[in-house]
């Protein structure tokens, strides 16, 4: 495990080791296993960033569950100011289901809010949110986040699924930008 790495044009220093990530995931998995005992939730993983977290999380989930993967496509609407994040890839009928959204990081909270809004329109029974990382100082929304692996300061990070301009997702540990 290196202490300083370069991803494209930026330098990053080691911030969270996989060992610490793994401990946080175990905590989240235990909470979900306890809270949803006897239920059959549908996990919706938000691609691309959450793929690595999801893979490690589900190995620790002992519920009877379904797992599916979705994407949120950002595009600018007809009015240049309105940014819509359209939910893509949802093929299941989710009416009446308990949904657990799996995300790598909640930053401003805008992405997650857009996801919640679109799921609510489909008359789900309940929505819960699980995120590996949360930046409380950047969060500008009001909704509750049910499962948080780790709260982190408002710095740009890379690794463990998170990217810098598409690169660095494959890193096993999480690195913080050196300003
Ligand atoms: P939000 O809509 O501001 O909450 O941003 C959420 C999305 O931005 C996440 O799903 C990530 O893909 C991305 N993101 C937020 N913070 C970081 C970071 O520090 N590094 C890499 N990607 C990030
Ligand atoms: Mg993401």
mmCIF file of N, CA, C and O and ligand atoms in Angstrom, residues 49 85 103-112 135 155-158 162-164, ligand 1:
data_model
loop_
_atom_site.group_PDB
_atom_site.id
_atom_site.type_symbol
_atom_site.label_atom_id
_atom_site.label_comp_id
_atom_site.label_asym_id
_atom_site.label_seq_id
_atom_site.Cartn_x
_atom_site.Cartn_y
_atom_site.Cartn_z
ATOM 1 N N UNK A 49 -19.829 4.195 -9.217
ATOM 2 C CA UNK A 49 -18.987 4.294 -8.025
ATOM 3 C C UNK A 49 -19.192 3.236 -6.960
ATOM 4 O O UNK A 49 -18.256 2.851 -6.276
ATOM 5 N N UNK A 85 -31.411 14.160 -13.363
ATOM 6 C CA UNK A 85 -30.647 12.919 -13.288
ATOM 7 C C UNK A 85 -31.624 11.777 -13.475
ATOM 8 O O UNK A 85 -32.354 11.420 -12.558
ATOM 9 N N UNK A 103 -24.954 3.370 -2.210
ATOM 10 C CA UNK A 103 -24.187 4.428 -2.864
ATOM 11 C C UNK A 103 -22.779 4.479 -2.274
ATOM 12 O O UNK A 103 -22.574 4.108 -1.113
ATOM 13 N N UNK A 104 -21.814 4.922 -3.061
ATOM 14 C CA UNK A 104 -20.445 5.031 -2.556
ATOM 15 C C UNK A 104 -20.292 6.222 -1.617
ATOM 16 O O UNK A 104 -19.697 6.128 -0.557
ATOM 17 N N UNK A 105 -20.850 7.362 -2.052
ATOM 18 C CA UNK A 105 -20.653 8.567 -1.251
ATOM 19 C C UNK A 105 -21.827 9.522 -1.431
ATOM 20 O O UNK A 105 -22.359 9.664 -2.529
ATOM 21 N N UNK A 106 -22.245 10.132 -0.335
ATOM 22 C CA UNK A 106 -23.222 11.223 -0.410
ATOM 23 C C UNK A 106 -22.463 12.498 -0.079
ATOM 24 O O UNK A 106 -21.900 12.640 1.012
ATOM 25 N N UNK A 107 -22.438 13.389 -1.061
ATOM 26 C CA UNK A 107 -21.670 14.626 -0.962
ATOM 27 C C UNK A 107 -22.681 15.765 -0.721
ATOM 28 O O UNK A 107 -23.119 15.970 0.401
ATOM 29 N N UNK A 108 -23.100 16.471 -1.753
ATOM 30 C CA UNK A 108 -24.145 17.493 -1.568
ATOM 31 C C UNK A 108 -25.498 16.848 -1.278
ATOM 32 O O UNK A 108 -26.374 17.466 -0.690
ATOM 33 N N UNK A 109 -25.677 15.616 -1.731
ATOM 34 C CA UNK A 109 -26.941 14.917 -1.540
ATOM 35 C C UNK A 109 -27.904 15.060 -2.707
ATOM 36 O O UNK A 109 -28.997 14.503 -2.690
ATOM 37 N N UNK A 110 -27.492 15.776 -3.735
ATOM 38 C CA UNK A 110 -28.366 16.044 -4.884
ATOM 39 C C UNK A 110 -28.661 14.756 -5.669
ATOM 40 O O UNK A 110 -29.797 14.476 -6.026
ATOM 41 N N UNK A 111 -27.631 13.967 -5.908
ATOM 42 C CA UNK A 111 -27.799 12.714 -6.651
ATOM 43 C C UNK A 111 -28.797 11.797 -5.949
ATOM 44 O O UNK A 111 -29.722 11.267 -6.563
ATOM 45 N N UNK A 112 -28.596 11.629 -4.654
ATOM 46 C CA UNK A 112 -29.457 10.733 -3.883
ATOM 47 C C UNK A 112 -30.890 11.248 -3.841
ATOM 48 O O UNK A 112 -31.838 10.467 -3.931
ATOM 49 N N UNK A 135 -20.220 13.083 3.439
ATOM 50 C CA UNK A 135 -19.536 14.347 3.734
ATOM 51 C C UNK A 135 -20.548 15.314 4.353
ATOM 52 O O UNK A 135 -21.199 16.067 3.627
ATOM 53 N N UNK A 155 -13.176 16.799 1.511
ATOM 54 C CA UNK A 155 -12.023 16.777 0.607
ATOM 55 C C UNK A 155 -12.294 15.805 -0.525
ATOM 56 O O UNK A 155 -13.028 14.834 -0.343
ATOM 57 N N UNK A 156 -11.686 16.031 -1.664
ATOM 58 C CA UNK A 156 -11.873 15.133 -2.798
ATOM 59 C C UNK A 156 -11.067 13.860 -2.595
ATOM 60 O O UNK A 156 -9.881 13.895 -2.289
ATOM 61 N N UNK A 157 -11.729 12.731 -2.778
ATOM 62 C CA UNK A 157 -11.066 11.444 -2.582
ATOM 63 C C UNK A 157 -11.192 10.563 -3.825
ATOM 64 O O UNK A 157 -12.051 10.802 -4.683
ATOM 65 N N UNK A 158 -10.368 9.543 -3.859
ATOM 66 C CA UNK A 158 -10.367 8.621 -4.991
ATOM 67 C C UNK A 158 -10.052 7.214 -4.485
ATOM 68 O O UNK A 158 -9.417 7.042 -3.451
ATOM 69 N N UNK A 162 -14.419 4.993 -6.249
ATOM 70 C CA UNK A 162 -14.537 6.430 -6.551
ATOM 71 C C UNK A 162 -13.465 6.860 -7.535
ATOM 72 O O UNK A 162 -12.312 6.406 -7.452
ATOM 73 N N UNK A 163 -13.839 7.741 -8.436
ATOM 74 C CA UNK A 163 -12.918 8.094 -9.515
ATOM 75 C C UNK A 163 -12.527 9.559 -9.517
ATOM 76 O O UNK A 163 -13.231 10.420 -8.987
ATOM 77 N N UNK A 164 -11.395 9.818 -10.186
ATOM 78 C CA UNK A 164 -11.029 11.170 -10.575
ATOM 79 C C UNK A 164 -11.008 11.167 -12.092
ATOM 80 O O UNK A 164 -10.170 10.490 -12.698
HETATM 81 P P1 LIG B 1 -23.712 14.506 -4.692
HETATM 82 O O1 LIG B 1 -24.848 14.537 -5.684
HETATM 83 O O2 LIG B 1 -23.064 15.861 -4.557
HETATM 84 O O3 LIG B 1 -24.115 13.934 -3.355
HETATM 85 O O4 LIG B 1 -22.575 13.639 -5.310
HETATM 86 C C1 LIG B 1 -22.613 12.298 -5.333
HETATM 87 C C2 LIG B 1 -21.709 11.736 -6.406
HETATM 88 O O5 LIG B 1 -20.588 12.560 -6.681
HETATM 89 C C3 LIG B 1 -21.175 10.429 -5.921
HETATM 90 O O6 LIG B 1 -22.009 9.369 -6.346
HETATM 91 C C4 LIG B 1 -19.818 10.370 -6.536
HETATM 92 O O7 LIG B 1 -19.909 9.723 -7.778
HETATM 93 C C5 LIG B 1 -19.415 11.802 -6.739
HETATM 94 N N1 LIG B 1 -18.475 12.274 -5.682
HETATM 95 C C6 LIG B 1 -18.753 13.039 -4.619
HETATM 96 N N2 LIG B 1 -17.663 13.293 -3.876
HETATM 97 C C7 LIG B 1 -16.653 12.641 -4.497
HETATM 98 C C8 LIG B 1 -15.232 12.512 -4.201
HETATM 99 O O8 LIG B 1 -14.685 13.022 -3.226
HETATM 100 N N3 LIG B 1 -14.511 11.766 -5.085
HETATM 101 C C9 LIG B 1 -15.068 11.158 -6.175
HETATM 102 N N4 LIG B 1 -16.373 11.262 -6.476
HETATM 103 C C10 LIG B 1 -17.158 12.000 -5.642
#
